[in-house]
Tab-separated table of C-alpha atoms in Angstrom:
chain	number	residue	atom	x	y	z
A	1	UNK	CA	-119.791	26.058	105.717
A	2	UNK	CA	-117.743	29.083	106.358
A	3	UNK	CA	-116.533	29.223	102.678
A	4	UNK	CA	-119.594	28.768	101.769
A	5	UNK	CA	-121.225	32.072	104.379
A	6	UNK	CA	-117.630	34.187	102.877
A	7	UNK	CA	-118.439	33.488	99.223
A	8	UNK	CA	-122.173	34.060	98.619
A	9	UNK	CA	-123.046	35.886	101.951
A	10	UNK	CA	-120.712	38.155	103.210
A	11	UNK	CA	-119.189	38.727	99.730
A	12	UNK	CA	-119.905	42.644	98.420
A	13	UNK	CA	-120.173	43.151	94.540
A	14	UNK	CA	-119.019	46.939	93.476
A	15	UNK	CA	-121.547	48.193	91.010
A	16	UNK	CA	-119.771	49.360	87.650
A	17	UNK	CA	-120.611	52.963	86.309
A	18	UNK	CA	-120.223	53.241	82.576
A	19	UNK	CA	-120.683	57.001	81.157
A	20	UNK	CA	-121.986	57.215	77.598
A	21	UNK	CA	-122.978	60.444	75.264
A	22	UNK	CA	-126.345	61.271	74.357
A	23	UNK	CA	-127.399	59.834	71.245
A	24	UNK	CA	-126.840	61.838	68.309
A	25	UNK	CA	-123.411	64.216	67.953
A	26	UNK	CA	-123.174	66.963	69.428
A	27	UNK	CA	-124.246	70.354	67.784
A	28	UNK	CA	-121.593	73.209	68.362
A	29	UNK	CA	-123.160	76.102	66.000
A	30	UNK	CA	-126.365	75.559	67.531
A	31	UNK	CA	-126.153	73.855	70.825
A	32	UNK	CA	-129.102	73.035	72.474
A	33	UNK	CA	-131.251	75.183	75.395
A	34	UNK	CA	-130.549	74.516	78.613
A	35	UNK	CA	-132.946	73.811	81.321
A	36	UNK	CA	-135.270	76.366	82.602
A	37	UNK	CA	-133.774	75.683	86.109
A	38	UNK	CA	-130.240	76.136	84.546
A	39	UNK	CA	-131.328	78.472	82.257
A	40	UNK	CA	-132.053	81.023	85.327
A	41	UNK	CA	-128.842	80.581	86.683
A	42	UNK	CA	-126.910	81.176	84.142
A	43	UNK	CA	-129.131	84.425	83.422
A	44	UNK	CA	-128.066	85.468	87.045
A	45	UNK	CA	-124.444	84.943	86.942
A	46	UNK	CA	-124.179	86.394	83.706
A	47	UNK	CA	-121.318	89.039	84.166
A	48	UNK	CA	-122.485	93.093	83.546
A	49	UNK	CA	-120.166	95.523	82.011
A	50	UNK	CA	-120.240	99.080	82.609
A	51	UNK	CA	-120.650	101.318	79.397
A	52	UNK	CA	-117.948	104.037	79.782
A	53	UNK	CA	-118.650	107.859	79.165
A	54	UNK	CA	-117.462	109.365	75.984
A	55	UNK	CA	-115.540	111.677	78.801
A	56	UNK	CA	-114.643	109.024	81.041
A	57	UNK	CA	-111.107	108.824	80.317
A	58	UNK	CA	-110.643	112.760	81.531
A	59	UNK	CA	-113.034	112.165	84.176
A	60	UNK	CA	-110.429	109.788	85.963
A	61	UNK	CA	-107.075	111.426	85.202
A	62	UNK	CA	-108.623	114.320	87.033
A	63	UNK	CA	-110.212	112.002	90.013
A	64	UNK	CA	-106.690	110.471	89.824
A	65	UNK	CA	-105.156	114.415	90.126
A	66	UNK	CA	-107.377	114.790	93.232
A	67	UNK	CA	-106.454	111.658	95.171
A	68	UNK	CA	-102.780	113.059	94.431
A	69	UNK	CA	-103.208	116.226	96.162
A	70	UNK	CA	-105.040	115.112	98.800
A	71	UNK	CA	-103.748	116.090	101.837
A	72	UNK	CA	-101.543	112.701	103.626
A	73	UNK	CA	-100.655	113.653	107.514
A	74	UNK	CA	-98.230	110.360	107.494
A	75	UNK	CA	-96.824	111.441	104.198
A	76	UNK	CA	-95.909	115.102	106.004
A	77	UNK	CA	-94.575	113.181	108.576
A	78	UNK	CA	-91.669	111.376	106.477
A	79	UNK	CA	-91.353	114.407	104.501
A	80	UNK	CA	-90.353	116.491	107.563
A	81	UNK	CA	-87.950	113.618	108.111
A	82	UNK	CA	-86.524	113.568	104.758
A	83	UNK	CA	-85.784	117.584	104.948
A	84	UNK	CA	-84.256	116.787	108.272
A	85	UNK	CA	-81.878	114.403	107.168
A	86	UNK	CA	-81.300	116.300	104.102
A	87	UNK	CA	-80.277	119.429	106.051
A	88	UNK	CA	-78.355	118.090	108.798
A	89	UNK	CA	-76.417	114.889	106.060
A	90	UNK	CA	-72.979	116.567	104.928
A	91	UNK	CA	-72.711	114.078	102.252
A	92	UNK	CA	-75.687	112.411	100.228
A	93	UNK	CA	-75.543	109.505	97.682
A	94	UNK	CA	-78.069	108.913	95.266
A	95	UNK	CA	-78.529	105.192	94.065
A	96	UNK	CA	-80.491	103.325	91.750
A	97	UNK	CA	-81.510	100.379	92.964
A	98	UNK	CA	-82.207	97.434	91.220
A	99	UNK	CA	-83.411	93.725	91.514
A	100	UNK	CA	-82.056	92.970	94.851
A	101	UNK	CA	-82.864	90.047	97.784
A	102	UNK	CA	-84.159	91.647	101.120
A	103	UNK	CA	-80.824	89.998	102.700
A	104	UNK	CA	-78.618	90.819	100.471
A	105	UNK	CA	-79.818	95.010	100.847
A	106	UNK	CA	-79.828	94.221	104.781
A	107	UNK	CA	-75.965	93.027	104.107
A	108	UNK	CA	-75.302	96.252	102.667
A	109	UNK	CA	-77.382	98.522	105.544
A	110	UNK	CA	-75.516	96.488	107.555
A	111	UNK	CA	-71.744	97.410	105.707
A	112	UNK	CA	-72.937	100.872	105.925
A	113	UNK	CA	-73.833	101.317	109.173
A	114	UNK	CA	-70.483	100.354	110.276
A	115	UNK	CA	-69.293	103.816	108.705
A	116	UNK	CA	-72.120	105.591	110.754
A	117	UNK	CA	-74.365	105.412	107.068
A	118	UNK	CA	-77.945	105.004	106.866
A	119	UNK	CA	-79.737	103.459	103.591
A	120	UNK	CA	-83.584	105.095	102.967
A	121	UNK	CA	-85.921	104.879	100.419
A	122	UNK	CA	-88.967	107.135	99.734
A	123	UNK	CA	-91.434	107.608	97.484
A	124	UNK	CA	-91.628	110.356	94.563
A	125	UNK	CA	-94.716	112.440	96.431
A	126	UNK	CA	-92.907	112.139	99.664
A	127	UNK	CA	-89.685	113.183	98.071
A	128	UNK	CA	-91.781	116.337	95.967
A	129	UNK	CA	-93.296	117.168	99.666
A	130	UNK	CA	-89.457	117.591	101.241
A	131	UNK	CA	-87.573	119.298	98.681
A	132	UNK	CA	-90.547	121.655	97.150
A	133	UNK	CA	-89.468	125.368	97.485
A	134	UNK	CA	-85.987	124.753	98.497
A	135	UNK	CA	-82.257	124.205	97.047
A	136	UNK	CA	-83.019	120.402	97.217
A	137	UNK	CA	-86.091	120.727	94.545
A	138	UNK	CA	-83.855	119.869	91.337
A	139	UNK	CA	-83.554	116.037	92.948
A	140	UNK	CA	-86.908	115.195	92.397
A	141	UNK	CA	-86.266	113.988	88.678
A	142	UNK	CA	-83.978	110.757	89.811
A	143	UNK	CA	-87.103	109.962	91.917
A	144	UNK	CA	-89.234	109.041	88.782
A	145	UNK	CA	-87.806	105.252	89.470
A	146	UNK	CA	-86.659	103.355	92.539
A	147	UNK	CA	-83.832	105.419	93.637
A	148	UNK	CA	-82.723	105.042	97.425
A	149	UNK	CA	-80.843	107.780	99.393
A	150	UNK	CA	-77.659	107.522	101.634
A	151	UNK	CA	-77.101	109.929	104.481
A	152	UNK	CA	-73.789	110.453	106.079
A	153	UNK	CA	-72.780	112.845	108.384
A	154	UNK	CA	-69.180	112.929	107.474
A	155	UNK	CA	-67.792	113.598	104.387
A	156	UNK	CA	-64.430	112.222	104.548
A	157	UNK	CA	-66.158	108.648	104.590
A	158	UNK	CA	-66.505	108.726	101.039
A	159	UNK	CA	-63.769	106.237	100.062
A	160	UNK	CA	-65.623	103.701	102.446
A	161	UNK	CA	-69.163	104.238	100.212
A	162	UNK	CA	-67.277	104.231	97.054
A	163	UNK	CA	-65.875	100.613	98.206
A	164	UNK	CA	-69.108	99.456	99.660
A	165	UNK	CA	-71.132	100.204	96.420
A	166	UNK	CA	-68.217	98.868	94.231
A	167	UNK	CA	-68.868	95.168	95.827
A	168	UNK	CA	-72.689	95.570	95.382
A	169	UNK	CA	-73.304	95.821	91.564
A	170	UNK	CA	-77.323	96.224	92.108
A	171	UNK	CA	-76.189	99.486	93.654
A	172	UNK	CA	-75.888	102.269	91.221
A	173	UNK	CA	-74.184	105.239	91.780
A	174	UNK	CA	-76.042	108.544	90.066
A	175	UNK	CA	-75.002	111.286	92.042
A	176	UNK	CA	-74.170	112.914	95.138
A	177	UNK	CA	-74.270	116.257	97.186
A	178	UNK	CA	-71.332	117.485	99.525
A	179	UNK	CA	-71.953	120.270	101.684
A	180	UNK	CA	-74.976	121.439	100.134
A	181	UNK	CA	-73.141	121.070	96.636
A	182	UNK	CA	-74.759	119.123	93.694
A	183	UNK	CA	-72.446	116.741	92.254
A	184	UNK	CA	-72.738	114.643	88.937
A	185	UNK	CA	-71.328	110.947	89.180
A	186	UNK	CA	-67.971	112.267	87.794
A	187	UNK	CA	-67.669	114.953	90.465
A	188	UNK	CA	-68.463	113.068	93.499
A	189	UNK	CA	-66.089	110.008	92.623
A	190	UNK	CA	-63.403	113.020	91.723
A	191	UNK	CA	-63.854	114.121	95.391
A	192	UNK	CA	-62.798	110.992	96.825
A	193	UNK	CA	-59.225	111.607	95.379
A	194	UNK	CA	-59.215	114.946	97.004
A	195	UNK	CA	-57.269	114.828	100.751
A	196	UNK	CA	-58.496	116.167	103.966
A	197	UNK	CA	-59.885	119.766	105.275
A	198	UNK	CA	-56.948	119.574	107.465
A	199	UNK	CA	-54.008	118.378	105.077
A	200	UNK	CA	-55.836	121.268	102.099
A	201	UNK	CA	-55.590	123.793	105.028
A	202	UNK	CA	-51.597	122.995	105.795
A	203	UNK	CA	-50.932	122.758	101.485
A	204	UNK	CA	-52.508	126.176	101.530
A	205	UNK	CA	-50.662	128.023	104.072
A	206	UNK	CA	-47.918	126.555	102.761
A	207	UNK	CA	-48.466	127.899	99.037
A	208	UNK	CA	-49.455	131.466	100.582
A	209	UNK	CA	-46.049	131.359	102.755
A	210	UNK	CA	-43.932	130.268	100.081
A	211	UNK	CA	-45.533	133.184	97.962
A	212	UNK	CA	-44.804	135.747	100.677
A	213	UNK	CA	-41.714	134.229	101.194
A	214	UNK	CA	-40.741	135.099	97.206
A	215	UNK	CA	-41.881	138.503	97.395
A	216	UNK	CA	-39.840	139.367	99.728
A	217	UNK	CA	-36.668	137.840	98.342
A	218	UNK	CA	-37.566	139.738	95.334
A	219	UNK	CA	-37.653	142.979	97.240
A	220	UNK	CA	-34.620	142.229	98.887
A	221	UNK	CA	-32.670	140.856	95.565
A	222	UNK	CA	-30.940	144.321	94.346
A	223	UNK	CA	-29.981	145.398	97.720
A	224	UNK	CA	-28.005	141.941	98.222
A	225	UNK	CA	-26.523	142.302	94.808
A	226	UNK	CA	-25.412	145.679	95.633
A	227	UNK	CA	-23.946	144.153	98.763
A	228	UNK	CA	-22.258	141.504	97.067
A	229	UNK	CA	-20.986	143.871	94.534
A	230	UNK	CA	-18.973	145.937	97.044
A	231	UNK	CA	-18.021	143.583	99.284
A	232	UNK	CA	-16.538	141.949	96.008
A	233	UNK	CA	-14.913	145.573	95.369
A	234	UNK	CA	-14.117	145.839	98.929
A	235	UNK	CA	-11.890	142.756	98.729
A	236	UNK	CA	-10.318	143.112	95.543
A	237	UNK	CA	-8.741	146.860	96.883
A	238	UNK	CA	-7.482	145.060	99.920
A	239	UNK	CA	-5.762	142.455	97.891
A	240	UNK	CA	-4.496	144.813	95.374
A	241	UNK	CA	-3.001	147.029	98.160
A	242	UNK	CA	-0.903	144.391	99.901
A	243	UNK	CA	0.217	143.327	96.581
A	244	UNK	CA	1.467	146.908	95.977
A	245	UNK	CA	5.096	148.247	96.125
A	246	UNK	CA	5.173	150.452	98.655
A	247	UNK	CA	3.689	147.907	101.222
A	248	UNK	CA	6.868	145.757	100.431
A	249	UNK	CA	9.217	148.205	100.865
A	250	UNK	CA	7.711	149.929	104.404
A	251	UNK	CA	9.044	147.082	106.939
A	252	UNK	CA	12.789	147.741	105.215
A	253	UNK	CA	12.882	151.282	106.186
A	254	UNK	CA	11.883	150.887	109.514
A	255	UNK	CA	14.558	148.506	109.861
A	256	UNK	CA	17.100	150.580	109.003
């Protein structure tokens, strides 16, 4: 009885779906009207393009010209920063930066640090806001792509961000200013070789004391070869006198 009540009664049959196409193929040159229900829908979706002006192209480069100059407090903000460090930085690196992970450019802020170095990077109209009207404005072309800055405030740290940005290749040296001196790539690696204020300072008085030093045995060079000369004289007389004659024959008469 209960097979019976599981087989016929309590069994479930799953009814079986079977999609089939319309009769007739399918016409794709001249498809067929849709529904006046679907019809309005599609008429309300439909996507509307704007006709552009004959003008409209000049129109926008000078809208876009407008939103450039208008006037950014936050912007004037970094840019008084950027002057700042600019002004106050004895030695500034310019690098290119390329394709780079966040952690690997936080290992290198991090490598720089270390030699009291900070890494920033700024946009071109911040950049044209800092340096515009000063000795800093002919920068502003290495700014046209990602280009970072490096601020240090001492310049005899340059070996240690010539050996930092040799181990990162996405960092690319362009160029540099030293004391308020633009320097080319060339020029700015060239000053790493050079030694210390100090040390230049001693090789300099040394070269100006050696010089005086010259002059004055130059001054002084007849009068010892005048000296020399006579004593020379001076010595030969002597000799030549007790070699003499008479000086043999004095200590005989005063004997007898």
């Amino acid at each position: 009885m209960s097979n019976f009540v599981q087989k016929t009664l309590l069994q479930s049959r799953l009814p079986l779906v079977c999609f089939k196409r319309f009769r007739g193929k399918i016409n794709i040159q001249r498809p067929r009207q849709p529904h006046y229900e679907r019809a309005r829908v599609l008429d309300l979706v439909k996507p509307v393009y704007k006709q552009l002006e004959f003008n409209a192209p000049c129109e926008d480069v000078e809208r876009s010209k407008v939103a450039q100059e208008m006037d950014n407090p936050y912007e004037r903000i970094i840019a008084r920063e950027v002057r700042n460090w600019l002004d106050h930085s004895k030695m500034v690196a310019f690098i290119h930066l390329n394709s780079i992970k966040q952690e690997d450019f936080f290992k290198v802020q991090v490598a720089l640090h270390r030699h009291q170095m900070s890494v920033k990077v700024y946009g071109k109209s911040v950049i044209r806001q800092a340096v515009e009207g000063t000795k800093f404005e002919t920068i502003q072309p290495l700014f046209d792509v990602k280009t970072a800055l490096i601020f240090c405030p001492d310049e005899s740290k340059i070996r240690q961000l010539l050996n930092v940005l040799k181990k990162t290749p996405q960092f690319v040296l362009l160029a540099g200013i030293i004391h308020g001196q633009f320097l080319n790539k060339n020029e700015f690696i060239n000053f790493a070789s050079l030694p210390d204020l100090t040390t230049a300072r001693a090789q300099l008085a040394a070269v100006l004391e050696s010089a005086g030093a010259k002059i004055v045995s130059d001054l002084e060079c007849h009068q010892n070869q005048l000296v020399n000369v006579l004593e020379s004289y001076v010595r030969h007389e002597n000799e030549k006198t007790k070699d003499s004659p008479a000086s043999s024959n004095a200590p005989e008469g005063s004997e007898g």
